[in-house]
């Protein structure tokens, strides 16, 4: 699906969102999952192609034609498959949706959600100039987003932040470097303390925890980890080492709702703020994000902005739209959204069916 804007990060630029959707059927009930892997292995080592291969060869055979007592049963069986969390997360999410629909409850309720609406923020790609950055921030502040996150990279950080802080002294502002810096940049990164950021997301290597702990000692701005957190155990390690004070959860990155719930428990016990990240999801993935973000431990606005920001037409209805920075949590069974088969038919390039 074409994106309505160019999304530039420290690792690349996106103008098209390729989707991998999974529909599971059982006794007349369906469940949907969206794999958040991207075409290229630049954010994560997984790709759509690798996820397809793992799904076909190893994960779908665990569920197709099988009698599962709960989504947790899949989680236990899939443990034998190492890594490939985005592929696993897509199956697990579809199962969570299916089981919630079968029970006639919303996914939000079945996961333990308590909110009828969630606070949302927005993640803005790197703009060509500080002026363009300020303009883009202004547009989204006016739309009511509760937090603005700027993508940064070396050479596109201080100037953008200075201009934005000048124009908007009081907004909740964060940055996300997607691992574009090294510990040698510690003094430079500490200089960003001047901009009173709510947190700085993943400044260092995508698999690192230890160096983030070193960096944390040298700056005031709290560090939030994204890429480095793949499990609840990673969160425990990061907190024990002092590598972060805020956690970003993405269902796909951690392998499903179940692991996300474990992270929610660890963060809540430690009093650490948590928020739901985004992978430019279409409606299915976005609805899963909204459901998990309705849990009480998600205490900061997530990257779960309005679907109409990304796409002219989304693949689900009702559309997931925020107003005044609040996104209603669908109350219907499962994720509460349905596929728009007309839209899907226009964008589908391939379909594969698996039967027992
Ligand atoms: O879904 O609005 C969104 C994008 C949020 O910035 C976002 N995601 O590192 O947090 C992140 C990035 C990862 C995806 S970049 C293509
Ligand atoms: Mg991030």
Coordinates of C-alpha atoms and ligand atoms in Angstrom, one line a residue:
X1 CA 0.0 0.0 0.0
X2 CA 1.4 3.4 -0.9
X3 CA 2.3 5.6 2.2
X4 CA 0.9 9.1 2.2
X5 CA 4.4 10.5 3.2
X6 CA 8.0 9.6 2.8
X7 CA 9.2 8.1 6.1
X8 CA 12.9 8.7 6.5
X9 CA 14.8 7.1 9.4
X10 CA 18.5 6.7 10.1
X11 CA 18.4 3.4 8.2
X12 CA 16.4 4.2 5.1
X13 CA 13.4 5.6 3.5
X14 CA 9.9 4.1 3.0
X15 CA 7.2 5.2 0.6
X16 CA 5.4 1.8 0.2
X17 CA 4.2 -0.5 2.9
X18 CA 4.2 -4.1 1.9
X19 CA 1.9 -6.2 4.0
X20 CA 1.9 -9.8 5.1
X21 CA -1.5 -10.7 6.5
X22 CA -2.5 -14.0 8.1
X23 CA -6.1 -15.2 8.4
X24 CA -6.8 -18.2 10.6
X25 CA -10.1 -20.0 10.4
X26 CA -11.7 -22.3 12.9
X27 CA -15.3 -23.5 13.2
X28 CA -16.6 -20.4 11.4
X29 CA -14.6 -17.9 13.4
X30 CA -11.7 -16.0 11.9
X31 CA -8.6 -14.3 13.5
X32 CA -6.3 -11.9 11.8
X33 CA -2.6 -11.1 12.3
X34 CA -0.3 -8.7 10.5
X35 CA 3.4 -9.6 10.3
X36 CA 5.4 -6.4 11.0
X37 CA 8.6 -7.5 9.2
X38 CA 9.6 -5.2 6.4
X39 CA 10.9 -5.9 3.0
X40 CA 14.5 -5.2 3.9
X41 CA 16.4 -6.4 7.0
X42 CA 17.2 -2.8 8.1
X43 CA 15.1 -2.4 11.3
X44 CA 15.2 -6.1 12.2
X45 CA 16.9 -9.1 10.8
X46 CA 13.6 -10.6 9.8
X47 CA 12.0 -9.7 6.4
X48 CA 8.7 -10.4 4.8
X49 CA 10.4 -13.2 2.8
X50 CA 12.0 -14.8 5.8
X51 CA 8.8 -14.6 7.7
X52 CA 6.9 -16.2 4.9
X53 CA 9.4 -19.0 4.7
X54 CA 9.3 -19.6 8.5
X55 CA 5.5 -19.5 8.5
X56 CA 5.2 -22.0 5.7
X57 CA 7.8 -24.4 6.9
X58 CA 7.6 -24.3 10.7
X59 CA 4.9 -22.2 12.3
X60 CA 1.7 -22.8 10.3
X61 CA 2.2 -26.6 10.5
X62 CA 1.9 -26.2 14.3
X63 CA -1.6 -24.8 14.0
X64 CA -3.2 -25.8 10.7
X65 CA -5.6 -28.7 11.4
X66 CA -4.6 -28.8 15.1
X67 CA -6.8 -28.5 18.1
X68 CA -5.4 -25.7 20.3
X69 CA -6.8 -25.0 23.7
X70 CA -5.5 -21.4 23.8
X71 CA -3.1 -19.1 22.1
X72 CA -0.7 -19.9 24.9
X73 CA -0.5 -23.5 23.5
X74 CA 1.0 -22.1 20.3
X75 CA 3.5 -20.0 22.3
X76 CA 4.7 -23.2 24.0
X77 CA 5.0 -25.2 20.8
X78 CA 6.7 -22.4 18.9
X79 CA 9.4 -22.1 21.4
X80 CA 11.4 -24.7 19.5
X81 CA 11.7 -22.3 16.6
X82 CA 14.4 -19.8 17.6
X83 CA 14.1 -16.1 17.0
X84 CA 11.8 -15.2 14.1
X85 CA 9.7 -13.3 16.5
X86 CA 7.8 -11.2 14.0
X87 CA 6.7 -14.4 12.2
X88 CA 5.6 -16.0 15.5
X89 CA 4.0 -12.8 16.7
X90 CA 1.8 -12.7 13.6
X91 CA 0.4 -16.2 14.3
X92 CA 0.0 -15.6 18.0
X93 CA -1.8 -12.3 17.3
X94 CA -4.2 -14.0 14.9
X95 CA -4.8 -16.8 17.5
X96 CA -5.5 -14.2 20.2
X97 CA -8.0 -12.5 17.9
X98 CA -9.6 -15.8 16.9
X99 CA -10.0 -16.9 20.5
X100 CA -11.4 -13.5 21.6
X101 CA -13.9 -13.5 18.8
X102 CA -14.9 -17.1 19.6
X103 CA -15.5 -16.0 23.2
X104 CA -17.4 -12.9 22.0
X105 CA -15.1 -10.6 24.0
X106 CA -12.9 -7.8 22.8
X107 CA -9.2 -8.5 22.5
X108 CA -8.6 -5.6 24.7
X109 CA -10.7 -7.2 27.5
X110 CA -9.2 -10.6 27.0
X111 CA -5.7 -9.2 27.3
X112 CA -6.6 -7.3 30.5
X113 CA -7.1 -3.9 29.0
X114 CA -8.9 -1.3 31.1
X115 CA -9.1 1.8 28.9
X116 CA -11.9 2.8 26.5
X117 CA -9.5 5.1 24.6
X118 CA -5.7 5.4 24.5
X119 CA -3.4 8.4 24.3
X120 CA -1.5 8.5 21.0
X121 CA 1.6 10.2 19.8
X122 CA 3.2 10.4 16.4
X123 CA 6.5 9.5 14.9
X124 CA 7.9 11.9 12.4
X125 CA 10.5 10.9 9.9
X126 CA 13.6 13.0 9.3
X127 CA 12.7 16.1 7.3
X128 CA 15.1 17.8 4.9
X129 CA 15.5 21.0 6.9
X130 CA 14.8 22.3 10.4
X131 CA 12.1 24.6 8.9
X132 CA 10.4 21.6 7.3
X133 CA 10.6 19.8 10.7
X134 CA 8.9 22.6 12.5
X135 CA 6.2 22.8 9.9
X136 CA 5.5 19.0 10.2
X137 CA 5.6 19.1 14.0
X138 CA 3.1 22.1 14.0
X139 CA 0.7 20.1 11.7
X140 CA 0.7 17.2 14.1
X141 CA 0.5 19.2 17.3
X142 CA -2.6 20.9 15.8
X143 CA -4.1 17.4 15.2
X144 CA -3.9 16.8 19.0
X145 CA -1.1 14.2 19.2
X146 CA 0.0 13.9 22.8
X147 CA 3.6 13.3 22.0
X148 CA 5.9 14.2 19.1
X149 CA 8.7 11.8 18.3
X150 CA 11.4 13.0 15.9
X151 CA 13.6 10.5 14.0
X152 CA 17.2 11.7 14.3
X153 CA 20.6 10.7 12.9
X154 CA 24.1 12.2 13.2
X155 CA 23.9 15.5 11.3
X156 CA 20.1 15.8 11.7
X157 CA 19.6 16.2 15.4
X158 CA 20.6 19.4 17.2
X159 CA 19.5 21.8 14.5
X160 CA 16.1 20.1 14.2
X161 CA 15.6 19.9 17.9
X162 CA 16.6 23.5 18.5
X163 CA 14.2 24.8 15.9
X164 CA 11.3 22.6 17.2
X165 CA 11.9 23.6 20.9
X166 CA 12.1 27.2 19.9
X167 CA 8.7 27.0 18.2
X168 CA 7.1 24.6 20.7
X169 CA 8.7 25.0 24.1
X170 CA 6.2 22.9 26.0
X171 CA 5.2 19.9 23.9
X172 CA 6.1 16.4 25.0
X173 CA 9.0 15.7 22.7
X174 CA 11.1 12.5 22.1
X175 CA 13.7 11.3 19.6
X176 CA 14.4 8.0 18.0
X177 CA 17.9 7.3 16.5
X178 CA 17.3 3.7 15.5
X179 CA 20.8 2.8 16.6
X180 CA 22.6 5.5 14.5
X181 CA 25.1 6.5 17.2
X182 CA 28.0 4.9 19.1
X183 CA 29.3 5.4 22.6
X184 CA 31.9 7.7 21.2
X185 CA 29.0 10.1 20.6
X186 CA 28.1 10.2 24.4
X187 CA 29.0 13.8 24.9
X188 CA 27.1 14.9 21.8
X189 CA 24.0 12.8 22.9
X190 CA 24.3 14.3 26.4
X191 CA 24.1 17.8 24.8
X192 CA 20.5 16.9 23.8
X193 CA 19.6 17.1 27.5
X194 CA 19.1 20.8 26.8
X195 CA 15.9 20.0 24.8
X196 CA 14.1 18.4 27.7
X197 CA 13.2 15.3 25.9
X198 CA 10.8 12.9 27.6
X199 CA 13.2 10.1 26.5
X200 CA 15.7 9.2 23.8
X201 CA 14.9 6.0 22.0
X202 CA 17.5 3.5 20.9
X203 CA 20.5 5.7 20.4
X204 CA 23.1 2.8 20.2
X205 CA 23.5 -0.6 18.5
X206 CA 20.3 -2.5 17.9
X207 CA 21.5 -5.5 20.0
X208 CA 23.2 -3.6 22.8
X209 CA 22.2 -3.2 26.4
X210 CA 25.5 -2.7 28.2
X211 CA 26.7 0.4 26.3
X212 CA 23.3 2.0 26.8
X213 CA 23.8 1.6 30.5
X214 CA 27.2 3.4 30.1
X215 CA 25.5 6.1 28.1
X216 CA 22.7 6.5 30.7
X217 CA 25.3 7.4 33.3
X218 CA 26.4 10.3 31.2
X219 CA 23.2 12.0 30.4
X220 CA 20.0 13.2 32.1
X221 CA 17.5 12.3 29.4
X222 CA 16.0 8.9 30.1
X223 CA 16.8 6.2 27.6
X224 CA 14.0 4.1 26.0
X225 CA 15.0 0.8 24.4
X226 CA 13.2 -0.4 21.3
X227 CA 15.3 -2.7 19.0
X228 CA 17.3 -4.2 21.9
X229 CA 14.3 -5.5 23.8
X230 CA 13.1 -8.8 22.4
X231 CA 11.7 -10.4 25.5
X232 CA 10.7 -9.8 29.2
X233 CA 14.1 -11.2 30.1
X234 CA 15.8 -8.4 28.0
X235 CA 13.7 -5.9 30.0
X236 CA 14.9 -7.4 33.3
X237 CA 18.5 -7.2 32.1
X238 CA 18.2 -3.7 30.8
X239 CA 16.6 -2.5 34.1
X240 CA 19.1 -4.4 36.2
X241 CA 22.0 -2.7 34.3
X242 CA 20.3 0.7 34.3
X243 CA 20.3 0.7 30.4
X244 CA 16.8 2.3 30.2
X245 CA 14.1 4.0 32.2
X246 CA 11.3 3.7 29.6
X247 CA 10.3 0.7 27.5
X248 CA 8.9 0.5 24.0
X249 CA 6.9 -2.7 23.3
X250 CA 6.1 -3.9 19.8
X251 CA 4.0 -7.1 19.6
X252 CA 5.9 -8.3 16.6
X253 CA 9.4 -7.5 17.9
X254 CA 8.8 -9.6 21.1
X255 CA 7.0 -12.4 19.4
X256 CA 3.3 -11.8 20.3
X257 CA 0.9 -10.5 22.9
X258 CA 1.9 -13.1 25.5
X259 CA 5.5 -11.9 25.6
X260 CA 4.2 -8.3 25.5
X261 CA 2.0 -9.1 28.6
X262 CA 5.1 -10.4 30.4
X263 CA 6.9 -7.2 29.6
X264 CA 3.9 -5.3 30.9
X265 CA 4.1 -7.2 34.2
X266 CA 7.9 -6.6 34.5
X267 CA 7.6 -2.9 33.8
X268 CA 4.6 -2.5 36.1
X269 CA 6.4 -4.2 39.0
X270 CA 9.4 -2.0 38.4
X271 CA 7.3 1.2 38.0
X272 CA 8.8 1.7 34.6
X273 CA 6.7 3.5 31.9
X274 CA 5.8 1.5 28.9
X275 CA 4.4 2.5 25.5
X276 CA 3.3 0.7 22.4
X277 CA 5.6 1.2 19.3
X278 CA 4.5 1.1 15.7
X279 CA 5.7 -0.5 12.5
X280 CA 3.5 1.6 10.1
X281 CA 0.9 -1.1 10.4
X282 CA -2.2 -1.3 8.4
X283 CA -5.5 -1.8 10.2
X284 CA -5.0 -5.3 11.4
X285 CA -1.7 -4.7 13.1
X286 CA -2.8 -1.3 14.3
X287 CA -5.9 -2.8 15.9
X288 CA -3.7 -5.3 17.8
X289 CA -1.5 -2.4 19.0
X290 CA -4.6 -0.5 20.2
X291 CA -5.8 -3.5 22.1
X292 CA -2.5 -4.1 24.0
X293 CA -2.1 -0.4 24.6
X294 CA -5.4 -0.4 26.5
X295 CA -3.7 -2.1 29.4
X296 CA -3.0 0.0 32.5
X297 CA 0.8 -0.2 32.4
X298 CA 0.9 1.6 29.0
X299 CA 1.5 4.9 30.7
X300 CA 2.9 6.9 27.8
X301 CA 1.4 7.7 24.4
X302 CA 2.3 5.2 21.7
X303 CA 3.1 5.3 18.0
X304 CA -0.4 4.3 17.2
X305 CA -1.6 7.3 15.2
X306 CA -4.6 7.5 13.0
X307 CA -4.7 5.2 10.1
X308 CA -5.6 8.0 7.7
X309 CA -2.2 9.5 8.4
X310 CA -0.5 6.7 6.6
X311 CA -3.0 5.4 4.0
X312 CA -5.7 6.8 1.7
X313 CA -7.7 3.7 2.4
X314 CA -7.1 1.2 5.1
X315 CA -7.9 -2.5 4.9
X316 CA -10.2 -2.5 7.9
X317 CA -13.4 -1.0 9.2
X318 CA -14.2 0.8 11.3
X319 CA -11.2 3.0 10.6
X320 CA -8.8 3.5 13.5
X321 CA -8.8 7.2 14.0
X322 CA -7.7 9.4 16.9
X323 CA -9.3 12.6 17.9
X324 CA -7.7 15.1 20.1
X325 CA -4.9 12.6 20.7
X326 CA -7.2 9.9 21.9
X327 CA -7.9 6.7 20.0
X328 CA -11.0 4.8 20.9
X329 CA -10.4 1.1 21.7
X330 CA -12.8 -1.0 19.6
X331 CA -15.3 -2.8 21.8
X332 CA -16.5 -5.5 19.4
X333 CA -15.3 -9.1 19.5
X334 CA -11.5 -9.7 18.9
X335 CA -9.7 -6.7 17.6
X336 CA -13.1 -5.2 16.8
X337 CA -12.3 -4.5 13.2
X338 CA -13.2 -6.4 10.0
X339 CA -11.3 -6.7 6.7
X340 CA -12.5 -4.6 3.8
X341 CA -12.3 -7.2 1.1
X342 CA -12.8 -4.6 -1.6
X343 CA -9.7 -2.7 -0.6
X344 CA -7.7 -5.9 0.0
X345 CA -8.6 -7.2 -3.5
X346 CA -7.1 -4.1 -5.0
X347 CA -3.7 -4.4 -3.2
X348 CA -3.3 -8.1 -3.0
X349 CA -0.4 -9.5 -5.0
X350 CA -0.4 -13.1 -3.7
X351 CA -2.5 -15.4 -1.7
X352 CA -1.6 -18.8 -0.3
X353 CA -4.0 -21.2 1.4
X354 CA -3.1 -23.9 3.9
X355 CA -5.4 -26.8 4.7
X356 CA -4.9 -29.8 7.0
Ligands
LIG1 O1 4.1 3.2 13.0 O2 4.1 5.3 13.0 C1 4.6 4.3 13.0 C2 6.1 4.3 12.9 C3 6.7 4.4 14.2 O3 8.9 5.2 14.3 C4 8.2 4.2 14.2 N1 8.7 3.0 14.1 O4 11.9 2.5 15.5 O5 10.1 2.9 16.4 C5 10.7 2.7 15.4 C6 10.1 2.7 14.0 C7 10.4 1.4 13.3 C8 9.8 1.4 11.9 S1 10.6 2.4 10.9 C9 10.2 1.9 9.3
LIG2 MG1 12.1 3.0 17.6

